[in-house]
Amino acid sequence: MKKIRWYIPNVLLTFLLVFMILATELTLFARTQVLNVDTFRTVAEEQELADKAYLSLESHFKTRANSTGIPAEVFTDVMNREELHAAILSSVAQAFDYLNGKTDTYEFTMDFKGLEASVNSFFEEYAAENNYKKDEAYQKKVDSVIESAESQILFVADTFKFSTMYSKGWLKTAKTYVSYLNLASTACIVAVVLVILLLILCNLKQIGHFFYWSGLASLIASLLLLTPCVYIKATDYFAGFALKDPQIFAAVVGFLDLLTTRALTMAIVTLITAVIFLIAFGFICGLRWEDEEVEEKLAAKPKMVKQETKKAESTAEEAAEPITDTAETPVEETPAEVTTDEETSETETAAEETPDEETSETETAAEETPDEETSETENAVEEISETDTAQPETDDAESENTEETAK
């Protein structure tokens, strides 16, 4: 009953610890990995977003040159990959300034002085060659071309689409929750510590069981996080996204792949922690079992000595018991012995009763037959003398027979 009483709290605390570990990992992961400028910089460098953005703009302006007659070099010559890379990182930095409350609005902009100068120069040359009058219509045409080129460049440079998220209100919603993210992660850490302390209190007498339950909770949490990450990596799940622009596809898929890789790493670290805890549990239990065996052996030694002394005493008593029994225990009379005693008593009584009669009879018998006894004895003596005389004759006859046979 005692084990069952502590078993149920351990199961409940382990179940709670699994979700606390997951909540802590997810909140910390969101704070340190998802909402981190360095993560976006890593994606921009690994996926070479600036190169993809430049190629996309070059293709766009070449396609547009067929309809407008404005060469693509007017736009591409004033742009380079370094400026596009800086613009991509600038869009990320401005978005995080808005999320962290440093700015009230998000507005991604770039320096287009070189682009404006290049477009104006092209139109002035075109007007001079074709004697085109620089009137209001001319200026509107130049301004529309510059505005269209700038909007296209901003669209391509904003590879993570923070402008789209801001226009749809997603950034504003995220901003309200980001401020609580640090508090949530701190609360989850405190909850994990409290659950661990409760587990220690439940297993204070057997501290090895604490490592078992906490290791089991870490193992389950790691498997819950590890399974979807392995599935996504094995199936290349995000590669099936249908996005038209290559730079946007590379940015979104690269970002999700990077997060999956880091989540997988976090799950593996949790799994290693669980294995360490379980190994510690086995090691502590092994030491405890060895100590118990030593204690049992030490406790068994006095018992063995007592048993040996008891055996020695019992053997000594057993050896002494036959002598004492023969000396102390009375001999039981068998029926035969009883009957013999009765017979002897009867004969004694009979002898006591008729002593005179027997003596008188013997005396009379002796008186009546003295001559007969003497005559019988004389006859016996004569017979013996005759046999003695007959024996030499037989011996002589036997000796003669042996001599004849020898001849």
Coordinates of C-alpha atoms in Angstrom, one line a residue:
M1 CA 0.0 0.0 0.0
K2 CA 2.9 2.3 0.7
K3 CA 4.3 1.8 -2.8
I4 CA 0.9 2.4 -4.4
R5 CA 0.5 5.6 -2.3
W6 CA 3.7 7.1 -3.7
Y7 CA 3.3 5.5 -7.2
I8 CA 0.2 7.5 -8.1
P9 CA 1.8 11.0 -7.2
N10 CA 4.9 10.1 -9.2
V11 CA 2.8 9.2 -12.3
L12 CA 0.8 12.4 -12.1
L13 CA 3.9 14.5 -11.6
T14 CA 5.7 12.8 -14.4
F15 CA 2.6 13.4 -16.7
L16 CA 2.6 17.0 -15.7
L17 CA 6.4 17.3 -16.1
V18 CA 6.1 16.1 -19.7
F19 CA 3.9 19.0 -20.7
M20 CA 5.9 21.5 -18.7
I21 CA 9.1 20.4 -20.5
L22 CA 7.3 20.8 -23.9
A23 CA 5.9 24.2 -23.0
T24 CA 9.3 25.4 -21.7
E25 CA 11.1 24.2 -24.8
L26 CA 8.5 25.7 -27.2
T27 CA 8.4 29.1 -25.5
L28 CA 12.2 29.3 -25.3
F29 CA 12.4 28.0 -28.9
A30 CA 10.0 30.7 -30.1
R31 CA 11.9 33.4 -28.2
T32 CA 15.5 32.4 -29.1
Q33 CA 15.0 30.9 -32.5
V34 CA 11.8 32.0 -34.2
L35 CA 11.9 35.7 -33.1
N36 CA 15.6 36.2 -33.6
V37 CA 17.2 38.4 -36.2
D38 CA 20.2 36.1 -36.4
T39 CA 18.0 33.3 -37.6
F40 CA 16.8 35.3 -40.5
R41 CA 20.3 36.4 -41.3
T42 CA 21.4 32.8 -41.4
V43 CA 18.6 31.9 -43.8
A44 CA 19.5 34.9 -46.0
E45 CA 23.1 33.7 -46.2
E46 CA 22.5 30.0 -46.5
Q47 CA 19.8 30.3 -49.2
E48 CA 21.6 33.2 -51.0
L49 CA 18.5 35.3 -51.1
A50 CA 20.3 38.3 -52.5
D51 CA 21.4 36.4 -55.6
K52 CA 17.9 35.0 -56.2
A53 CA 16.4 38.4 -55.7
Y54 CA 18.8 40.0 -58.2
L55 CA 18.1 37.3 -60.8
S56 CA 14.3 37.8 -60.3
L57 CA 14.6 41.6 -60.8
E58 CA 16.8 41.1 -63.8
S59 CA 14.2 38.8 -65.3
H60 CA 11.4 41.1 -64.5
F61 CA 13.0 44.2 -66.1
K62 CA 14.1 42.3 -69.2
T63 CA 10.5 41.1 -69.6
R64 CA 9.2 44.6 -69.1
A65 CA 11.7 46.1 -71.6
N66 CA 9.8 44.4 -74.4
S67 CA 6.6 46.4 -73.7
T68 CA 8.0 49.7 -72.4
G69 CA 11.2 50.0 -74.5
I70 CA 13.2 50.8 -71.4
P71 CA 16.4 48.7 -71.3
A72 CA 16.9 46.5 -68.2
E73 CA 20.3 48.0 -67.6
V74 CA 18.7 51.3 -66.6
F75 CA 17.5 49.5 -63.4
T76 CA 20.0 46.7 -63.0
D77 CA 23.1 48.8 -63.4
V78 CA 22.3 50.9 -60.3
M79 CA 21.6 47.7 -58.2
N80 CA 24.0 45.0 -57.0
R81 CA 23.8 41.9 -54.8
E82 CA 25.3 43.6 -51.8
E83 CA 22.6 46.3 -51.8
L84 CA 19.9 43.7 -52.1
H85 CA 21.4 41.7 -49.2
A86 CA 21.5 44.8 -47.0
A87 CA 17.9 45.6 -48.0
I88 CA 16.7 42.1 -47.0
L89 CA 18.4 42.4 -43.6
S90 CA 17.0 45.9 -43.2
S91 CA 13.5 44.6 -43.7
V92 CA 14.0 42.0 -41.0
A93 CA 15.4 44.5 -38.6
Q94 CA 12.6 47.0 -39.1
A95 CA 10.0 44.2 -38.6
F96 CA 11.6 43.3 -35.2
D97 CA 11.8 46.9 -34.2
Y98 CA 8.1 47.0 -34.6
L99 CA 7.5 43.7 -32.8
N100 CA 9.6 44.7 -29.8
G101 CA 7.9 48.1 -29.5
K102 CA 10.7 50.2 -30.7
T103 CA 8.7 51.7 -33.5
D104 CA 4.9 52.3 -33.8
T105 CA 4.7 51.3 -37.5
Y106 CA 6.4 49.1 -40.0
E107 CA 7.5 50.7 -43.2
F108 CA 10.2 49.0 -45.3
T109 CA 12.1 51.5 -47.5
M110 CA 15.4 51.7 -49.4
D111 CA 17.6 54.4 -50.9
F112 CA 16.6 54.8 -54.5
K113 CA 18.6 57.9 -55.4
G114 CA 20.7 56.0 -57.9
L115 CA 17.7 54.5 -59.5
E116 CA 15.9 57.8 -59.9
A117 CA 19.0 59.4 -61.4
S118 CA 19.4 56.5 -63.9
V119 CA 15.7 56.7 -65.0
N120 CA 15.8 60.5 -65.4
S121 CA 19.0 60.3 -67.4
F122 CA 17.5 57.7 -69.7
F123 CA 14.4 59.8 -70.3
E124 CA 16.4 63.0 -70.9
E125 CA 18.5 61.2 -73.5
Y126 CA 15.3 59.8 -75.1
A127 CA 13.6 63.2 -75.2
A128 CA 16.7 64.9 -76.6
E129 CA 17.0 62.3 -79.4
N130 CA 13.3 62.4 -80.2
N131 CA 12.7 66.1 -79.6
Y132 CA 10.2 65.1 -76.9
K133 CA 8.9 68.1 -74.9
K134 CA 9.4 67.9 -71.1
D135 CA 6.0 68.8 -70.0
E136 CA 3.7 67.5 -67.2
A137 CA 2.9 64.4 -69.1
Y138 CA 6.6 63.7 -69.5
Q139 CA 7.2 64.1 -65.8
K140 CA 4.2 61.9 -64.9
K141 CA 5.7 59.2 -67.2
V142 CA 9.1 59.4 -65.5
D143 CA 7.5 59.3 -62.0
S144 CA 5.3 56.3 -62.8
V145 CA 8.3 54.4 -64.1
I146 CA 10.4 55.2 -61.0
E147 CA 7.5 54.3 -58.7
S148 CA 6.8 51.0 -60.5
A149 CA 10.5 50.0 -60.3
E150 CA 10.8 50.9 -56.6
S151 CA 7.7 49.0 -55.7
Q152 CA 9.0 45.9 -57.6
I153 CA 12.4 46.1 -55.9
L154 CA 10.8 46.5 -52.5
F155 CA 8.6 43.5 -53.2
V156 CA 11.5 41.3 -54.2
A157 CA 13.8 42.6 -51.4
D158 CA 11.1 41.9 -48.8
T159 CA 11.7 38.1 -49.1
F160 CA 10.1 37.2 -45.8
K161 CA 7.0 39.2 -46.6
F162 CA 6.8 41.3 -43.5
S163 CA 5.1 44.1 -45.4
T164 CA 2.3 41.6 -46.4
M165 CA 1.9 40.5 -42.8
Y166 CA 1.8 44.0 -41.6
S167 CA -0.9 45.0 -44.1
K168 CA -3.0 42.1 -43.0
G169 CA -2.6 42.8 -39.3
W170 CA -0.6 39.7 -38.5
L171 CA 2.4 41.6 -37.2
K172 CA 0.1 43.7 -34.9
T173 CA -1.4 40.5 -33.4
A174 CA 2.0 39.0 -33.0
K175 CA 3.2 42.2 -31.3
T176 CA 0.6 41.8 -28.5
Y177 CA 1.8 38.2 -27.7
V178 CA 5.5 38.8 -28.0
S179 CA 5.5 41.0 -24.9
Y180 CA 4.1 38.0 -22.9
L181 CA 6.5 35.5 -24.3
N182 CA 9.3 36.2 -21.9
L183 CA 6.8 35.9 -19.0
A184 CA 5.5 32.7 -20.4
S185 CA 8.9 31.1 -20.7
T186 CA 9.9 32.2 -17.2
A187 CA 6.6 30.7 -15.8
C188 CA 7.2 27.4 -17.6
I189 CA 10.8 27.2 -16.2
V190 CA 9.5 27.9 -12.7
A191 CA 6.8 25.2 -13.1
V192 CA 9.4 22.7 -14.2
V193 CA 11.5 23.4 -11.2
L194 CA 8.5 23.1 -8.9
V195 CA 7.5 19.7 -10.4
I196 CA 11.1 18.5 -10.1
L197 CA 11.1 19.5 -6.4
L198 CA 7.9 17.7 -5.8
L199 CA 9.4 14.6 -7.4
I200 CA 12.4 14.9 -5.2
L201 CA 10.2 15.1 -2.1
C202 CA 8.2 12.1 -3.2
N203 CA 11.4 10.1 -3.7
L204 CA 13.5 11.5 -0.9
K205 CA 14.2 8.2 0.7
Q206 CA 14.9 6.6 -2.6
I207 CA 16.5 9.4 -4.7
G208 CA 17.3 7.0 -7.5
H209 CA 13.6 6.9 -8.3
F210 CA 13.6 10.6 -8.9
F211 CA 16.1 10.1 -11.8
Y212 CA 13.8 7.4 -13.1
W213 CA 10.7 9.5 -13.2
S214 CA 12.4 12.7 -14.5
G215 CA 14.2 10.7 -17.1
L216 CA 11.0 9.1 -18.2
A217 CA 9.3 12.5 -18.5
S218 CA 12.3 13.8 -20.5
L219 CA 12.2 10.8 -22.7
I220 CA 8.5 11.1 -23.5
A221 CA 8.8 14.9 -24.2
S222 CA 11.8 14.3 -26.5
L223 CA 9.9 11.7 -28.5
L224 CA 6.9 13.9 -28.8
L225 CA 9.1 16.6 -30.3
L226 CA 11.4 14.3 -32.2
T227 CA 8.8 12.3 -34.1
P228 CA 7.3 15.2 -36.2
C229 CA 10.8 16.6 -36.9
V230 CA 12.1 13.3 -38.2
Y231 CA 9.0 12.9 -40.3
I232 CA 9.4 16.4 -41.8
K233 CA 13.1 15.8 -42.5
A234 CA 12.5 12.3 -44.0
T235 CA 9.7 13.4 -46.3
D236 CA 11.1 16.9 -47.1
Y237 CA 7.6 18.2 -46.3
F238 CA 8.2 21.9 -47.0
A239 CA 9.5 21.3 -50.5
G240 CA 5.9 20.7 -51.6
F241 CA 5.0 24.4 -51.0
A242 CA 3.8 26.1 -54.1
L243 CA 5.3 29.5 -54.3
K244 CA 5.9 31.4 -57.5
D245 CA 8.8 33.6 -56.7
P246 CA 12.1 31.7 -56.2
Q247 CA 13.5 34.1 -53.6
I248 CA 10.3 33.9 -51.5
F249 CA 10.2 30.1 -51.8
A250 CA 13.8 29.9 -50.7
A251 CA 13.2 32.3 -47.8
V252 CA 10.1 30.5 -46.4
V253 CA 11.3 26.9 -47.0
G254 CA 14.8 27.7 -45.8
F255 CA 13.4 29.3 -42.6
L256 CA 11.2 26.4 -41.8
D257 CA 13.9 23.9 -42.6
L258 CA 16.3 25.7 -40.3
L259 CA 13.7 25.8 -37.5
T260 CA 13.1 22.1 -38.0
T261 CA 16.8 21.3 -37.8
R262 CA 17.2 23.3 -34.6
A263 CA 14.0 21.7 -33.1
L264 CA 15.4 18.3 -33.9
T265 CA 18.7 19.3 -32.2
M266 CA 16.7 20.4 -29.1
A267 CA 14.8 17.1 -29.1
I268 CA 18.1 15.1 -29.3
V269 CA 19.5 17.1 -26.4
T270 CA 16.4 16.3 -24.4
L271 CA 16.7 12.7 -25.3
I272 CA 20.4 12.6 -24.2
T273 CA 19.4 14.2 -20.9
A274 CA 16.7 11.5 -20.5
V275 CA 19.3 8.8 -21.2
I276 CA 21.7 10.3 -18.7
F277 CA 19.0 10.4 -16.0
L278 CA 18.0 6.8 -16.7
I279 CA 21.7 5.7 -16.5
A280 CA 22.1 7.5 -13.2
F281 CA 19.0 5.7 -12.0
G282 CA 20.5 2.3 -12.9
F283 CA 23.8 3.2 -11.4
I284 CA 22.3 4.4 -8.1
C285 CA 20.1 1.3 -7.9
G286 CA 23.1 -0.9 -8.6
L287 CA 25.1 0.7 -5.8
R288 CA 22.1 0.4 -3.5
W289 CA 21.6 -3.3 -4.3
E290 CA 25.3 -3.9 -3.6
D291 CA 25.0 -2.1 -0.3
E292 CA 21.9 -4.1 0.6
E293 CA 23.8 -7.3 -0.3
V294 CA 26.7 -6.3 1.9
E295 CA 24.3 -5.4 4.7
E296 CA 22.5 -8.7 4.3
K297 CA 25.8 -10.6 4.5
L298 CA 26.9 -8.6 7.5
A299 CA 23.6 -9.2 9.2
A300 CA 23.7 -12.9 8.2
K301 CA 27.1 -13.5 9.9
P302 CA 25.8 -13.2 13.5
K303 CA 22.9 -15.4 12.6
M304 CA 25.3 -17.9 11.1
V305 CA 27.4 -17.9 14.2
K306 CA 24.3 -18.3 16.4
Q307 CA 23.1 -21.2 14.2
E308 CA 26.5 -22.8 14.4
T309 CA 26.5 -22.5 18.2
K310 CA 23.0 -23.8 18.4
K311 CA 24.0 -26.8 16.2
A312 CA 27.0 -27.4 18.4
E313 CA 24.9 -27.3 21.5
S314 CA 22.3 -29.5 20.0
T315 CA 24.8 -32.1 18.9
A316 CA 26.4 -32.0 22.3
E317 CA 23.0 -32.5 23.9
E318 CA 22.2 -35.3 21.5
A319 CA 25.4 -37.0 22.3
A320 CA 24.7 -36.7 26.0
E321 CA 21.1 -37.8 25.8
P322 CA 21.6 -41.7 25.5
I323 CA 23.6 -41.9 28.7
T324 CA 21.2 -39.9 30.7
D325 CA 18.2 -41.8 29.3
T326 CA 19.6 -45.2 30.3
A327 CA 20.4 -43.9 33.7
E328 CA 17.3 -42.0 34.3
T329 CA 14.5 -43.8 32.4
P330 CA 13.1 -46.9 34.1
V331 CA 13.3 -50.2 32.2
E332 CA 9.9 -51.3 31.0
E333 CA 9.1 -54.9 31.9
T334 CA 8.1 -57.0 28.9
P335 CA 5.3 -59.5 29.2
A336 CA 7.8 -62.3 29.1
E337 CA 9.7 -61.0 32.0
V338 CA 6.5 -60.5 33.9
T339 CA 5.4 -64.0 33.2
T340 CA 8.8 -65.4 34.3
D341 CA 8.5 -63.5 37.5
E342 CA 5.1 -64.9 38.1
E343 CA 6.2 -68.4 37.3
T344 CA 9.2 -68.2 39.7
S345 CA 6.8 -66.9 42.3
E346 CA 4.5 -69.7 41.7
T347 CA 7.3 -72.3 41.8
E348 CA 8.6 -70.7 45.0
T349 CA 5.2 -70.9 46.6
A350 CA 4.8 -74.5 45.4
A351 CA 8.2 -75.4 46.8
E352 CA 7.4 -73.7 50.0
E353 CA 4.1 -75.6 50.2
T354 CA 5.5 -79.1 49.6
P355 CA 9.0 -79.3 50.9
D356 CA 8.3 -82.1 53.4
E357 CA 6.6 -84.3 51.0
E358 CA 9.4 -84.2 48.4
T359 CA 12.1 -84.9 51.0
S360 CA 10.1 -87.8 52.4
E361 CA 9.7 -89.2 49.0
T362 CA 13.3 -88.9 48.1
E363 CA 14.3 -90.5 51.4
T364 CA 12.0 -93.5 50.9
A365 CA 13.2 -93.9 47.3
A366 CA 16.8 -93.9 48.4
E367 CA 16.1 -96.4 51.0
E368 CA 14.2 -98.7 48.7
T369 CA 16.7 -98.9 45.8
P370 CA 20.3 -98.9 47.1
D371 CA 21.0 -102.5 46.0
E372 CA 19.7 -101.8 42.5
E373 CA 21.9 -98.8 42.0
T374 CA 25.0 -100.7 43.2
S375 CA 24.3 -103.7 40.9
E376 CA 23.8 -101.3 38.0
T377 CA 27.1 -99.7 38.6
E378 CA 28.9 -103.0 38.7
N379 CA 27.5 -104.1 35.4
A380 CA 28.6 -100.8 33.8
V381 CA 32.2 -101.3 35.0
E382 CA 32.3 -104.8 33.6
E383 CA 31.1 -103.5 30.2
I384 CA 33.8 -100.9 30.1
S385 CA 36.5 -103.4 30.9
E386 CA 35.2 -105.6 28.0
T387 CA 35.4 -102.8 25.5
D388 CA 38.9 -102.0 26.6
T389 CA 40.0 -105.6 26.0
A390 CA 38.3 -105.6 22.6
Q391 CA 40.0 -102.5 21.3
P392 CA 43.5 -104.0 21.2
E393 CA 42.3 -106.9 19.2
T394 CA 40.7 -104.6 16.6
D395 CA 43.8 -102.5 16.4
D396 CA 45.9 -105.6 15.8
A397 CA 43.6 -106.7 13.0
E398 CA 43.7 -103.4 11.3
S399 CA 47.5 -103.3 11.4
E400 CA 47.7 -106.8 9.8
N401 CA 45.4 -105.7 7.1
T402 CA 47.5 -102.7 6.3
E403 CA 50.7 -104.8 6.1
E404 CA 49.0 -107.2 3.7
T405 CA 47.9 -104.4 1.5
A406 CA 51.4 -103.0 1.5
K407 CA 52.9 -106.3 0.4

